[in-house]
mmCIF file of C-alpha atoms in Angstrom:
data_model
loop_
_atom_site.group_PDB
_atom_site.id
_atom_site.type_symbol
_atom_site.label_atom_id
_atom_site.label_comp_id
_atom_site.label_asym_id
_atom_site.label_seq_id
_atom_site.Cartn_x
_atom_site.Cartn_y
_atom_site.Cartn_z
ATOM 1 C CA MET A 1 11.008 22.349 -1.080
ATOM 2 C CA HIS A 2 14.481 22.483 -2.625
ATOM 3 C CA GLN A 3 14.391 23.917 -6.118
ATOM 4 C CA ASP A 4 15.975 20.764 -7.532
ATOM 5 C CA SER A 5 13.370 18.460 -5.980
ATOM 6 C CA ALA A 6 11.300 16.409 -8.387
ATOM 7 C CA PRO A 7 7.710 17.626 -8.781
ATOM 8 C CA ASP A 8 6.430 14.045 -8.500
ATOM 9 C CA VAL A 9 7.742 13.700 -4.925
ATOM 10 C CA VAL A 10 5.121 15.671 -3.032
ATOM 11 C CA VAL A 11 3.985 14.814 0.490
ATOM 12 C CA VAL A 12 0.955 16.781 1.655
ATOM 13 C CA ALA A 13 -0.956 17.218 4.908
ATOM 14 C CA PRO A 14 -3.451 14.475 5.779
ATOM 15 C CA ASP A 15 -6.934 14.692 4.313
ATOM 16 C CA PRO A 16 -9.758 13.010 6.273
ATOM 17 C CA SER A 17 -11.531 12.239 2.989
ATOM 18 C CA TRP A 18 -8.795 9.820 1.924
ATOM 19 C CA THR A 19 -10.198 7.020 4.063
ATOM 20 C CA VAL A 20 -13.708 7.326 2.651
ATOM 21 C CA ARG A 21 -12.448 7.626 -0.916
ATOM 22 C CA GLY A 22 -10.069 4.699 -0.533
ATOM 23 C CA GLU A 23 -12.675 2.408 0.965
ATOM 24 C CA GLY A 24 -15.222 3.440 -1.672
ATOM 25 C CA LEU A 25 -12.809 2.642 -4.482
ATOM 26 C CA ALA A 26 -11.910 -0.667 -2.828
ATOM 27 C CA GLU A 27 -15.574 -1.664 -2.846
ATOM 28 C CA GLU A 28 -15.967 -0.576 -6.471
ATOM 29 C CA LEU A 29 -12.921 -2.536 -7.621
ATOM 30 C CA HIS A 30 -13.928 -5.615 -5.680
ATOM 31 C CA VAL A 31 -17.240 -5.690 -7.542
ATOM 32 C CA LEU A 32 -15.460 -5.078 -10.851
ATOM 33 C CA LEU A 33 -12.737 -7.701 -10.439
ATOM 34 C CA ARG A 34 -14.387 -10.547 -8.574
ATOM 35 C CA PRO A 35 -14.377 -13.510 -8.395
ATOM 36 C CA LEU A 36 -10.600 -13.444 -9.005
ATOM 37 C CA ALA A 37 -10.244 -10.518 -6.588
ATOM 38 C CA LEU A 38 -10.636 -12.305 -3.269
ATOM 39 C CA HIS A 39 -10.602 -9.011 -1.380
ATOM 40 C CA VAL A 40 -9.501 -5.412 -1.934
ATOM 41 C CA GLU A 41 -8.001 -3.222 0.779
ATOM 42 C CA HIS A 42 -7.098 0.448 1.081
ATOM 43 C CA ILE A 43 -3.438 0.397 2.187
ATOM 44 C CA GLY A 44 -0.519 2.782 2.485
ATOM 45 C CA SER A 45 -0.264 6.147 4.174
ATOM 46 C CA THR A 46 -3.604 7.489 2.940
ATOM 47 C CA ALA A 47 -5.238 4.636 4.870
ATOM 48 C CA VAL A 48 -3.736 5.829 8.173
ATOM 49 C CA PRO A 49 -5.625 8.642 9.936
ATOM 50 C CA GLY A 50 -3.509 11.761 10.440
ATOM 51 C CA MET A 51 -0.682 10.605 8.179
ATOM 52 C CA ALA A 52 0.911 13.021 5.716
ATOM 53 C CA ALA A 53 1.224 11.308 2.352
ATOM 54 C CA LYS A 54 1.642 11.613 -1.360
ATOM 55 C CA PRO A 55 -1.883 12.362 -2.644
ATOM 56 C CA VAL A 56 -2.136 8.926 -4.226
ATOM 57 C CA LEU A 57 -4.483 6.152 -3.089
ATOM 58 C CA ASP A 58 -2.824 2.757 -2.716
ATOM 59 C CA LEU A 59 -5.087 -0.275 -2.938
ATOM 60 C CA GLN A 60 -4.232 -3.954 -2.691
ATOM 61 C CA VAL A 61 -6.060 -6.700 -4.581
ATOM 62 C CA SER A 62 -5.481 -10.229 -3.288
ATOM 63 C CA VAL A 63 -5.651 -13.029 -5.853
ATOM 64 C CA ARG A 64 -4.751 -16.693 -6.082
ATOM 65 C CA ASP A 65 -2.704 -16.457 -9.302
ATOM 66 C CA LEU A 66 -0.931 -13.357 -10.631
ATOM 67 C CA ALA A 67 -0.749 -14.404 -14.271
ATOM 68 C CA GLU A 68 -4.445 -15.302 -14.340
ATOM 69 C CA ALA A 69 -5.344 -12.004 -12.698
ATOM 70 C CA GLU A 70 -3.172 -9.997 -15.072
ATOM 71 C CA ALA A 71 -4.952 -11.436 -18.093
ATOM 72 C CA ALA A 72 -8.440 -11.098 -16.631
ATOM 73 C CA PHE A 73 -8.004 -7.606 -15.165
ATOM 74 C CA ALA A 74 -6.398 -6.016 -18.245
ATOM 75 C CA GLY A 75 -9.616 -5.066 -20.033
ATOM 76 C CA PRO A 76 -11.773 -3.894 -17.111
ATOM 77 C CA LEU A 77 -8.962 -1.833 -15.612
ATOM 78 C CA ALA A 78 -7.960 -0.262 -18.932
ATOM 79 C CA GLU A 79 -11.570 0.859 -19.416
ATOM 80 C CA ARG A 80 -11.286 2.737 -16.113
ATOM 81 C CA GLY A 81 -7.997 4.443 -16.927
ATOM 82 C CA PHE A 82 -5.537 2.033 -15.297
ATOM 83 C CA VAL A 83 -2.221 1.248 -17.000
ATOM 84 C CA LEU A 84 -0.157 -1.851 -16.201
ATOM 85 C CA THR A 85 3.343 -0.787 -15.125
ATOM 86 C CA GLN A 86 6.657 -2.580 -15.456
ATOM 87 C CA TYR A 87 6.928 -3.295 -11.735
ATOM 88 C CA ARG A 88 6.712 -7.021 -10.973
ATOM 89 C CA GLN A 89 8.545 -7.232 -7.660
ATOM 90 C CA ASP A 90 8.266 -5.751 -4.180
ATOM 91 C CA HIS A 91 11.213 -4.834 -1.980
ATOM 92 C CA VAL A 92 12.310 -7.832 0.104
ATOM 93 C CA PRO A 93 12.925 -6.653 3.694
ATOM 94 C CA ALA A 94 16.500 -6.529 4.910
ATOM 95 C CA GLY A 95 17.474 -9.720 6.726
ATOM 96 C CA SER A 96 14.833 -11.829 5.017
ATOM 97 C CA ASP A 97 15.992 -15.008 3.298
ATOM 98 C CA ASP A 98 12.776 -15.297 1.268
ATOM 99 C CA ASP A 99 12.970 -16.246 -2.367
ATOM 100 C CA PRO A 100 12.330 -12.932 -4.187
ATOM 101 C CA ALA A 101 9.695 -14.782 -6.238
ATOM 102 C CA CYS A 102 7.561 -14.834 -3.082
ATOM 103 C CA TRP A 103 7.405 -11.040 -3.322
ATOM 104 C CA ALA A 104 6.077 -10.907 -6.897
ATOM 105 C CA LYS A 105 3.207 -8.573 -7.747
ATOM 106 C CA ARG A 106 1.466 -6.716 -10.552
ATOM 107 C CA LEU A 107 1.011 -2.963 -10.372
ATOM 108 C CA TRP A 108 -1.510 -0.832 -12.237
ATOM 109 C CA SER A 109 -1.437 2.963 -12.058
ATOM 110 C CA ARG A 110 -4.112 5.551 -12.813
ATOM 111 C CA GLN A 111 -3.056 9.175 -13.230
ATOM 112 C CA GLY A 112 -4.852 12.267 -14.404
ATOM 113 C CA HIS A 113 -8.253 10.697 -13.784
ATOM 114 C CA ARG A 114 -10.946 12.485 -11.833
ATOM 115 C CA GLY A 115 -10.112 12.397 -8.149
ATOM 116 C CA LEU A 116 -6.820 11.183 -6.726
ATOM 117 C CA ASP A 117 -4.234 9.177 -8.611
ATOM 118 C CA VAL A 118 -4.244 5.471 -7.727
ATOM 119 C CA ASN A 119 -1.674 2.693 -7.401
ATOM 120 C CA LEU A 120 -3.306 -0.735 -7.576
ATOM 121 C CA HIS A 121 -1.068 -3.465 -6.143
ATOM 122 C CA VAL A 122 -2.114 -7.014 -7.069
ATOM 123 C CA ARG A 123 -0.530 -9.620 -4.812
ATOM 124 C CA ARG A 124 -0.996 -13.301 -4.112
ATOM 125 C CA SER A 125 -3.246 -14.125 -1.193
ATOM 126 C CA GLY A 126 -1.132 -15.376 1.710
ATOM 127 C CA SER A 127 2.106 -13.964 0.291
ATOM 128 C CA PRO A 128 4.554 -12.086 2.542
ATOM 129 C CA ASN A 129 4.154 -8.828 0.610
ATOM 130 C CA GLU A 130 0.358 -8.961 0.914
ATOM 131 C CA ARG A 131 0.752 -9.479 4.666
ATOM 132 C CA LEU A 132 3.374 -6.744 5.092
ATOM 133 C CA ALA A 133 1.183 -4.077 3.498
ATOM 134 C CA LEU A 134 -1.664 -4.853 5.903
ATOM 135 C CA LEU A 135 0.538 -5.172 8.985
ATOM 136 C CA PHE A 136 2.264 -1.852 8.270
ATOM 137 C CA ARG A 137 -1.086 -0.085 7.925
ATOM 138 C CA ASP A 138 -2.702 -1.699 10.953
ATOM 139 C CA TRP A 139 0.288 -1.125 13.260
ATOM 140 C CA LEU A 140 0.306 2.585 12.437
ATOM 141 C CA ARG A 141 -3.452 2.774 12.932
ATOM 142 C CA ALA A 142 -3.030 1.192 16.370
ATOM 143 C CA HIS A 143 -0.094 3.471 17.289
ATOM 144 C CA PRO A 144 -1.118 7.048 16.443
ATOM 145 C CA GLU A 145 1.776 8.341 18.539
ATOM 146 C CA ALA A 146 4.140 7.026 15.840
ATOM 147 C CA VAL A 147 2.331 8.778 12.982
ATOM 148 C CA PRO A 148 3.845 12.297 13.357
ATOM 149 C CA ALA A 149 7.421 11.003 13.298
ATOM 150 C CA TYR A 150 6.912 8.842 10.228
ATOM 151 C CA ALA A 151 5.016 11.648 8.498
ATOM 152 C CA ARG A 152 7.820 14.106 9.221
ATOM 153 C CA PHE A 153 10.407 11.654 7.883
ATOM 154 C CA LYS A 154 8.520 11.435 4.600
ATOM 155 C CA GLN A 155 8.124 15.198 4.317
ATOM 156 C CA VAL A 156 11.849 15.788 4.825
ATOM 157 C CA LEU A 157 12.763 12.949 2.469
ATOM 158 C CA ALA A 158 10.503 14.305 -0.279
ATOM 159 C CA GLN A 159 12.393 17.607 -0.125
ATOM 160 C CA ALA A 160 15.815 15.951 -0.186
ATOM 161 C CA VAL A 161 15.679 13.422 -3.019
ATOM 162 C CA PRO A 162 15.811 14.022 -6.782
ATOM 163 C CA ASP A 163 13.091 11.612 -7.900
ATOM 164 C CA LEU A 164 10.408 9.154 -6.859
ATOM 165 C CA ALA A 165 12.638 6.097 -7.338
ATOM 166 C CA THR A 166 15.180 7.458 -4.851
ATOM 167 C CA TYR A 167 12.370 8.341 -2.456
ATOM 168 C CA ALA A 168 11.170 4.727 -2.524
ATOM 169 C CA ASP A 169 14.694 3.306 -2.139
ATOM 170 C CA VAL A 170 15.384 5.416 0.956
ATOM 171 C CA LYS A 171 11.957 4.802 2.481
ATOM 172 C CA ASP A 172 12.036 0.999 2.142
ATOM 173 C CA PRO A 173 14.545 0.386 4.989
ATOM 174 C CA VAL A 174 12.490 2.626 7.285
ATOM 175 C CA VAL A 175 9.410 0.575 6.468
ATOM 176 C CA ASP A 176 11.496 -2.486 7.396
ATOM 177 C CA LEU A 177 12.184 -0.921 10.812
ATOM 178 C CA VAL A 178 8.487 -0.260 11.421
ATOM 179 C CA VAL A 179 7.611 -3.826 10.461
ATOM 180 C CA ALA A 180 10.337 -5.178 12.788
ATOM 181 C CA VAL A 181 8.537 -3.438 15.650
ATOM 182 C CA ALA A 182 5.106 -4.421 14.337
ATOM 183 C CA GLU A 183 5.827 -8.152 14.241
ATOM 184 C CA PRO A 184 6.020 -8.587 18.050
ATOM 185 C CA TRP A 185 2.822 -6.533 18.341
ATOM 186 C CA ALA A 186 1.131 -8.828 15.829
ATOM 187 C CA ARG A 187 2.125 -11.904 17.848
ATOM 188 C CA ALA A 188 1.095 -10.371 21.168
ATOM 189 C CA THR A 189 -2.315 -9.217 19.946
ATOM 190 C CA GLY A 190 -3.143 -12.133 17.672
ATOM 191 C CA TRP A 191 -3.363 -9.781 14.698
ATOM 192 C CA GLN A 192 -4.318 -11.397 11.411
ATOM 193 C CA PRO A 193 -4.476 -9.893 7.909
ATOM 194 C CA CYS A 194 -7.876 -8.569 6.843
ATOM 195 C CA THR A 195 -9.949 -10.786 4.581
ATOM 196 C CA THR A 196 -12.686 -8.336 3.602
ATOM 197 C CA THR A 197 -12.837 -5.340 1.300
ATOM 198 C CA THR A 198 -13.341 -3.018 4.250
ATOM 199 C CA ALA A 199 -10.661 -2.895 6.938
ATOM 200 C CA ARG A 200 -11.686 -4.377 10.261
ATOM 201 C CA PRO A 201 -10.758 -2.675 13.530
ATOM 202 C CA VAL A 202 -7.225 -3.547 14.612
ATOM 203 C CA ALA A 203 -6.634 -5.513 17.780
ATOM 204 C CA PRO A 204 -6.037 -3.373 20.885
ATOM 205 C CA ARG A 205 -2.569 -3.171 22.333
ATOM 206 C CA ARG A 206 -1.794 -5.273 25.381
#
């Protein structure tokens, strides 16, 4: 790593335990946050077998109303070490004419707790950002041949950028490219977003 690289931009080799830990935490949070939490999913790179990643679990909570969820989740999540961050908006993919309000979210973070750090993304059920997170994960799970290239991109990027914000800004357009390829696959296979706390098997390629 370059000596001027930020210590918070660290991409490590894949750990098979990430899947078990992510799914276990998803189940725990679903019990804690229901009935407003319609379902909780382990998303992001740690949810993709063989993917190098930042050692941070990303989970997605799907809700009907963000403001209602923010108020109701504040106490239970704070008791478990989660802090509400300032982030209220996801990146809108290049070429999309969506109203940015459609990509609203709430984000809680837990750092320095036992186990891995956690990012908890709360998104509206049926929203485009909820769907994108699941499609991105499921496409990579169904295309393991693409995993080494994306993992290598992240490892090189982590060594080249000065901070986590720059890392995210550079990575977002690459995610857009993956999703552009994933959308035809979703149509061809009849893929649909998961609606349970535990990820279902992805549809086979045709």
